[in-house]
């Protein structure tokens, strides 16, 4: 193709500038041809694995959270003492946050959390739903006291033995929450 028909469209200066510009661009492309290849990106950091003991702690925390959330919801309506009803609202909020953190923690691992309390704990929940006033308060306080006594060594052992920093932090925070709840009811 001849440039003569295009000459009226292009000015003399533009047509003279195109060949040197094209040559410069080709030379630049040749300069990068001798460069070493870009090193590969480092692999994505994997979440620390959970041991069998960690998995057991996760399951126990999940069970405790599910049961206590259900009972705390009942406490909001069935308790005679206002401090127990108020604590119920606080526990629902705090332990729901715990559940969210726990779910996020296990999402990187092949662990499935139970969606509802165990059959034994569901019986306790069902029984407590039928209690009102002072009878509920006594049964609820008794349950919390027994559950705290059961969970304290589980949490202490989990904190001491876990190699997963996120799980250790969650267990420590849960331990702090349980101590605060216990102090609030004294």
PDB file of C-alpha atoms in Angstrom:
ATOM      1  CA  UNK A   1       0.000   0.000   0.000  1.00  0.00           C
ATOM      2  CA  UNK A   2       1.311   3.344  -0.957  1.00  0.00           C
ATOM      3  CA  UNK A   3       1.314   6.332   1.350  1.00  0.00           C
ATOM      4  CA  UNK A   4       0.506   8.726  -1.515  1.00  0.00           C
ATOM      5  CA  UNK A   5      -3.278   8.494  -1.062  1.00  0.00           C
ATOM      6  CA  UNK A   6      -2.860   9.028   2.661  1.00  0.00           C
ATOM      7  CA  UNK A   7      -0.466  11.959   2.321  1.00  0.00           C
ATOM      8  CA  UNK A   8      -3.172  14.591   2.274  1.00  0.00           C
ATOM      9  CA  UNK A   9      -4.431  13.140   5.548  1.00  0.00           C
ATOM     10  CA  UNK A  10      -1.046  13.117   7.194  1.00  0.00           C
ATOM     11  CA  UNK A  11       1.145  16.135   7.421  1.00  0.00           C
ATOM     12  CA  UNK A  12       4.721  15.953   6.256  1.00  0.00           C
ATOM     13  CA  UNK A  13       5.982  16.012   9.830  1.00  0.00           C
ATOM     14  CA  UNK A  14       3.778  13.180  11.012  1.00  0.00           C
ATOM     15  CA  UNK A  15       4.720  10.902   8.124  1.00  0.00           C
ATOM     16  CA  UNK A  16       8.411  11.530   8.766  1.00  0.00           C
ATOM     17  CA  UNK A  17       8.030  10.882  12.508  1.00  0.00           C
ATOM     18  CA  UNK A  18       6.295   7.510  12.244  1.00  0.00           C
ATOM     19  CA  UNK A  19       9.239   5.346  11.041  1.00  0.00           C
ATOM     20  CA  UNK A  20      11.675   6.543  13.749  1.00  0.00           C
ATOM     21  CA  UNK A  21       8.973   6.179  16.425  1.00  0.00           C
ATOM     22  CA  UNK A  22       8.214   2.638  15.301  1.00  0.00           C
ATOM     23  CA  UNK A  23      11.911   1.776  15.340  1.00  0.00           C
ATOM     24  CA  UNK A  24      12.269   3.160  18.887  1.00  0.00           C
ATOM     25  CA  UNK A  25       9.343   1.086  20.155  1.00  0.00           C
ATOM     26  CA  UNK A  26      10.787  -2.057  18.612  1.00  0.00           C
ATOM     27  CA  UNK A  27      14.170  -1.308  20.207  1.00  0.00           C
ATOM     28  CA  UNK A  28      12.537  -0.900  23.623  1.00  0.00           C
ATOM     29  CA  UNK A  29      10.830  -4.251  23.230  1.00  0.00           C
ATOM     30  CA  UNK A  30      14.192  -5.851  22.444  1.00  0.00           C
ATOM     31  CA  UNK A  31      15.747  -4.350  25.602  1.00  0.00           C
ATOM     32  CA  UNK A  32      13.419  -6.276  27.890  1.00  0.00           C
ATOM     33  CA  UNK A  33      13.987  -9.561  26.066  1.00  0.00           C
ATOM     34  CA  UNK A  34      17.223 -10.249  27.951  1.00  0.00           C
ATOM     35  CA  UNK A  35      15.773  -9.637  31.409  1.00  0.00           C
ATOM     36  CA  UNK A  36      15.489 -12.561  33.845  1.00  0.00           C
ATOM     37  CA  UNK A  37      11.966 -13.847  34.449  1.00  0.00           C
ATOM     38  CA  UNK A  38       9.988 -12.408  37.315  1.00  0.00           C
ATOM     39  CA  UNK A  39      10.223 -14.713  40.360  1.00  0.00           C
ATOM     40  CA  UNK A  40       6.984 -16.470  41.356  1.00  0.00           C
ATOM     41  CA  UNK A  41       4.934 -15.122  44.232  1.00  0.00           C
ATOM     42  CA  UNK A  42       5.313 -16.903  47.563  1.00  0.00           C
ATOM     43  CA  UNK A  43       2.571 -19.434  48.316  1.00  0.00           C
ATOM     44  CA  UNK A  44      -0.430 -18.248  50.285  1.00  0.00           C
ATOM     45  CA  UNK A  45       0.018 -18.749  53.979  1.00  0.00           C
ATOM     46  CA  UNK A  46      -2.098 -21.641  55.219  1.00  0.00           C
ATOM     47  CA  UNK A  47      -4.039 -21.390  58.460  1.00  0.00           C
ATOM     48  CA  UNK A  48      -2.321 -23.270  61.292  1.00  0.00           C
ATOM     49  CA  UNK A  49      -3.727 -26.761  61.533  1.00  0.00           C
ATOM     50  CA  UNK A  50      -5.922 -27.785  64.418  1.00  0.00           C
ATOM     51  CA  UNK A  51      -4.885 -30.803  66.451  1.00  0.00           C
ATOM     52  CA  UNK A  52      -7.346 -33.385  67.746  1.00  0.00           C
ATOM     53  CA  UNK A  53      -7.295 -31.622  71.123  1.00  0.00           C
ATOM     54  CA  UNK A  54      -8.010 -28.291  69.375  1.00  0.00           C
ATOM     55  CA  UNK A  55     -10.929 -29.851  67.499  1.00  0.00           C
ATOM     56  CA  UNK A  56     -12.301 -31.236  70.757  1.00  0.00           C
ATOM     57  CA  UNK A  57     -12.048 -27.764  72.337  1.00  0.00           C
ATOM     58  CA  UNK A  58     -13.808 -26.229  69.329  1.00  0.00           C
ATOM     59  CA  UNK A  59     -16.684 -28.706  69.658  1.00  0.00           C
ATOM     60  CA  UNK A  60     -17.005 -28.102  73.412  1.00  0.00           C
ATOM     61  CA  UNK A  61     -16.980 -24.311  72.940  1.00  0.00           C
ATOM     62  CA  UNK A  62     -19.638 -24.652  70.254  1.00  0.00           C
ATOM     63  CA  UNK A  63     -21.840 -26.821  72.474  1.00  0.00           C
ATOM     64  CA  UNK A  64     -21.440 -24.451  75.417  1.00  0.00           C
ATOM     65  CA  UNK A  65     -22.236 -21.400  73.279  1.00  0.00           C
ATOM     66  CA  UNK A  66     -25.330 -22.969  71.690  1.00  0.00           C
ATOM     67  CA  UNK A  67     -26.733 -24.121  75.026  1.00  0.00           C
ATOM     68  CA  UNK A  68     -25.979 -20.908  76.877  1.00  0.00           C
ATOM     69  CA  UNK A  69     -27.421 -18.747  74.091  1.00  0.00           C
ATOM     70  CA  UNK A  70     -30.665 -20.746  74.166  1.00  0.00           C
ATOM     71  CA  UNK A  71     -30.882 -20.555  77.973  1.00  0.00           C
ATOM     72  CA  UNK A  72     -29.977 -16.847  78.015  1.00  0.00           C
ATOM     73  CA  UNK A  73     -32.848 -16.136  75.609  1.00  0.00           C
ATOM     74  CA  UNK A  74     -35.202 -17.918  77.984  1.00  0.00           C
ATOM     75  CA  UNK A  75     -33.737 -15.983  80.939  1.00  0.00           C
ATOM     76  CA  UNK A  76     -34.715 -12.703  79.296  1.00  0.00           C
ATOM     77  CA  UNK A  77     -38.404 -13.602  79.614  1.00  0.00           C
ATOM     78  CA  UNK A  78     -38.660 -16.200  82.408  1.00  0.00           C
ATOM     79  CA  UNK A  79     -36.366 -14.763  85.100  1.00  0.00           C
ATOM     80  CA  UNK A  80     -37.806 -13.078  88.178  1.00  0.00           C
ATOM     81  CA  UNK A  81     -34.612 -11.173  88.941  1.00  0.00           C
ATOM     82  CA  UNK A  82     -33.853  -8.286  86.614  1.00  0.00           C
ATOM     83  CA  UNK A  83     -30.086  -8.864  86.904  1.00  0.00           C
ATOM     84  CA  UNK A  84     -30.549 -12.397  85.522  1.00  0.00           C
ATOM     85  CA  UNK A  85     -32.684 -11.114  82.644  1.00  0.00           C
ATOM     86  CA  UNK A  86     -30.115  -8.407  81.886  1.00  0.00           C
ATOM     87  CA  UNK A  87     -27.295 -10.935  82.052  1.00  0.00           C
ATOM     88  CA  UNK A  88     -29.272 -13.110  79.621  1.00  0.00           C
ATOM     89  CA  UNK A  89     -29.324 -10.291  77.068  1.00  0.00           C
ATOM     90  CA  UNK A  90     -25.588  -9.697  77.552  1.00  0.00           C
ATOM     91  CA  UNK A  91     -24.828 -13.403  77.190  1.00  0.00           C
ATOM     92  CA  UNK A  92     -26.829 -13.698  73.978  1.00  0.00           C
ATOM     93  CA  UNK A  93     -24.865 -10.820  72.458  1.00  0.00           C
ATOM     94  CA  UNK A  94     -21.443 -11.962  73.703  1.00  0.00           C
ATOM     95  CA  UNK A  95     -21.833 -15.652  72.944  1.00  0.00           C
ATOM     96  CA  UNK A  96     -23.312 -15.006  69.510  1.00  0.00           C
ATOM     97  CA  UNK A  97     -20.125 -13.050  68.802  1.00  0.00           C
ATOM     98  CA  UNK A  98     -18.154 -16.017  70.125  1.00  0.00           C
ATOM     99  CA  UNK A  99     -20.059 -18.296  67.746  1.00  0.00           C
ATOM    100  CA  UNK A 100     -19.225 -16.028  64.817  1.00  0.00           C
ATOM    101  CA  UNK A 101     -15.528 -16.078  65.724  1.00  0.00           C
ATOM    102  CA  UNK A 102     -15.613 -19.856  66.162  1.00  0.00           C
ATOM    103  CA  UNK A 103     -17.318 -20.359  62.797  1.00  0.00           C
ATOM    104  CA  UNK A 104     -14.748 -18.119  61.105  1.00  0.00           C
ATOM    105  CA  UNK A 105     -11.897 -19.989  62.803  1.00  0.00           C
ATOM    106  CA  UNK A 106     -13.039 -23.438  61.635  1.00  0.00           C
ATOM    107  CA  UNK A 107     -14.000 -22.323  58.127  1.00  0.00           C
ATOM    108  CA  UNK A 108     -10.382 -22.826  57.012  1.00  0.00           C
ATOM    109  CA  UNK A 109     -10.434 -26.390  58.337  1.00  0.00           C
ATOM    110  CA  UNK A 110     -12.565 -29.435  57.613  1.00  0.00           C
ATOM    111  CA  UNK A 111     -14.545 -29.087  60.841  1.00  0.00           C
ATOM    112  CA  UNK A 112     -18.316 -28.999  60.957  1.00  0.00           C
ATOM    113  CA  UNK A 113     -19.926 -27.330  63.943  1.00  0.00           C
ATOM    114  CA  UNK A 114     -23.178 -28.714  65.296  1.00  0.00           C
ATOM    115  CA  UNK A 115     -26.023 -26.346  64.407  1.00  0.00           C
ATOM    116  CA  UNK A 116     -27.982 -27.033  67.597  1.00  0.00           C
ATOM    117  CA  UNK A 117     -27.301 -28.228  71.152  1.00  0.00           C
ATOM    118  CA  UNK A 118     -26.855 -31.916  71.920  1.00  0.00           C
ATOM    119  CA  UNK A 119     -29.878 -33.988  72.925  1.00  0.00           C
ATOM    120  CA  UNK A 120     -28.862 -33.885  76.606  1.00  0.00           C
ATOM    121  CA  UNK A 121     -28.541 -30.102  76.588  1.00  0.00           C
ATOM    122  CA  UNK A 122     -31.761 -29.748  74.592  1.00  0.00           C
ATOM    123  CA  UNK A 123     -33.569 -31.575  77.423  1.00  0.00           C
ATOM    124  CA  UNK A 124     -32.205 -28.998  79.871  1.00  0.00           C
ATOM    125  CA  UNK A 125     -33.344 -26.175  77.584  1.00  0.00           C
ATOM    126  CA  UNK A 126     -36.814 -27.714  77.213  1.00  0.00           C
ATOM    127  CA  UNK A 127     -37.146 -28.175  80.969  1.00  0.00           C
ATOM    128  CA  UNK A 128     -36.044 -24.573  81.651  1.00  0.00           C
ATOM    129  CA  UNK A 129     -38.592 -23.194  79.174  1.00  0.00           C
ATOM    130  CA  UNK A 130     -41.354 -24.382  81.504  1.00  0.00           C
ATOM    131  CA  UNK A 131     -39.903 -22.680  84.586  1.00  0.00           C
ATOM    132  CA  UNK A 132     -40.752 -19.096  85.526  1.00  0.00           C
ATOM    133  CA  UNK A 133     -39.866 -16.661  88.263  1.00  0.00           C
ATOM    134  CA  UNK A 134     -37.858 -17.799  91.271  1.00  0.00           C
ATOM    135  CA  UNK A 135     -37.918 -21.452  90.154  1.00  0.00           C
ATOM    136  CA  UNK A 136     -36.281 -20.468  86.867  1.00  0.00           C
ATOM    137  CA  UNK A 137     -33.734 -18.272  88.655  1.00  0.00           C
ATOM    138  CA  UNK A 138     -32.644 -21.145  90.940  1.00  0.00           C
ATOM    139  CA  UNK A 139     -32.409 -23.684  88.122  1.00  0.00           C
ATOM    140  CA  UNK A 140     -30.581 -21.244  85.826  1.00  0.00           C
ATOM    141  CA  UNK A 141     -28.057 -20.258  88.503  1.00  0.00           C
ATOM    142  CA  UNK A 142     -27.484 -23.929  89.340  1.00  0.00           C
ATOM    143  CA  UNK A 143     -26.929 -24.743  85.648  1.00  0.00           C
ATOM    144  CA  UNK A 144     -24.481 -21.864  85.158  1.00  0.00           C
ATOM    145  CA  UNK A 145     -22.542 -22.841  88.271  1.00  0.00           C
ATOM    146  CA  UNK A 146     -22.227 -26.481  87.184  1.00  0.00           C
ATOM    147  CA  UNK A 147     -21.379 -25.570  83.600  1.00  0.00           C
ATOM    148  CA  UNK A 148     -18.730 -23.085  84.744  1.00  0.00           C
ATOM    149  CA  UNK A 149     -17.147 -25.772  86.942  1.00  0.00           C
ATOM    150  CA  UNK A 150     -17.145 -28.155  83.971  1.00  0.00           C
ATOM    151  CA  UNK A 151     -15.796 -25.612  81.448  1.00  0.00           C
ATOM    152  CA  UNK A 152     -13.002 -24.032  83.541  1.00  0.00           C
ATOM    153  CA  UNK A 153     -10.617 -27.008  83.284  1.00  0.00           C
ATOM    154  CA  UNK A 154     -11.535 -27.546  79.619  1.00  0.00           C
ATOM    155  CA  UNK A 155     -10.658 -23.938  78.784  1.00  0.00           C
ATOM    156  CA  UNK A 156      -7.482 -23.936  80.900  1.00  0.00           C
ATOM    157  CA  UNK A 157      -6.292 -27.153  79.261  1.00  0.00           C
ATOM    158  CA  UNK A 158      -7.160 -25.851  75.785  1.00  0.00           C
ATOM    159  CA  UNK A 159      -5.313 -22.587  76.358  1.00  0.00           C
ATOM    160  CA  UNK A 160      -2.209 -24.376  77.649  1.00  0.00           C
ATOM    161  CA  UNK A 161      -2.139 -27.062  74.960  1.00  0.00           C
ATOM    162  CA  UNK A 162      -3.230 -25.332  71.769  1.00  0.00           C
ATOM    163  CA  UNK A 163      -0.738 -24.295  69.128  1.00  0.00           C
ATOM    164  CA  UNK A 164      -3.331 -22.224  67.291  1.00  0.00           C
ATOM    165  CA  UNK A 165      -3.098 -18.574  68.392  1.00  0.00           C
ATOM    166  CA  UNK A 166      -6.634 -17.739  67.229  1.00  0.00           C
ATOM    167  CA  UNK A 167      -8.163 -20.615  69.184  1.00  0.00           C
ATOM    168  CA  UNK A 168      -6.103 -19.749  72.258  1.00  0.00           C
ATOM    169  CA  UNK A 169      -7.309 -16.132  72.064  1.00  0.00           C
ATOM    170  CA  UNK A 170     -10.931 -17.261  71.699  1.00  0.00           C
ATOM    171  CA  UNK A 171     -10.644 -19.643  74.661  1.00  0.00           C
ATOM    172  CA  UNK A 172      -8.994 -16.928  76.788  1.00  0.00           C
ATOM    173  CA  UNK A 173     -11.725 -14.441  75.870  1.00  0.00           C
ATOM    174  CA  UNK A 174     -14.388 -17.036  76.702  1.00  0.00           C
ATOM    175  CA  UNK A 175     -12.732 -17.699  80.043  1.00  0.00           C
ATOM    176  CA  UNK A 176     -12.826 -13.956  80.779  1.00  0.00           C
ATOM    177  CA  UNK A 177     -16.509 -13.752  79.804  1.00  0.00           C
ATOM    178  CA  UNK A 178     -17.457 -16.668  82.048  1.00  0.00           C
ATOM    179  CA  UNK A 179     -15.616 -15.097  84.992  1.00  0.00           C
ATOM    180  CA  UNK A 180     -17.424 -11.793  84.373  1.00  0.00           C
ATOM    181  CA  UNK A 181     -20.815 -13.535  84.257  1.00  0.00           C
ATOM    182  CA  UNK A 182     -20.050 -15.402  87.462  1.00  0.00           C
ATOM    183  CA  UNK A 183     -19.016 -12.159  89.223  1.00  0.00           C
ATOM    184  CA  UNK A 184     -22.130 -10.390  87.974  1.00  0.00           C
ATOM    185  CA  UNK A 185     -24.420 -12.962  89.585  1.00  0.00           C
ATOM    186  CA  UNK A 186     -22.802 -12.928  93.030  1.00  0.00           C
TER     187      UNK A 186
END
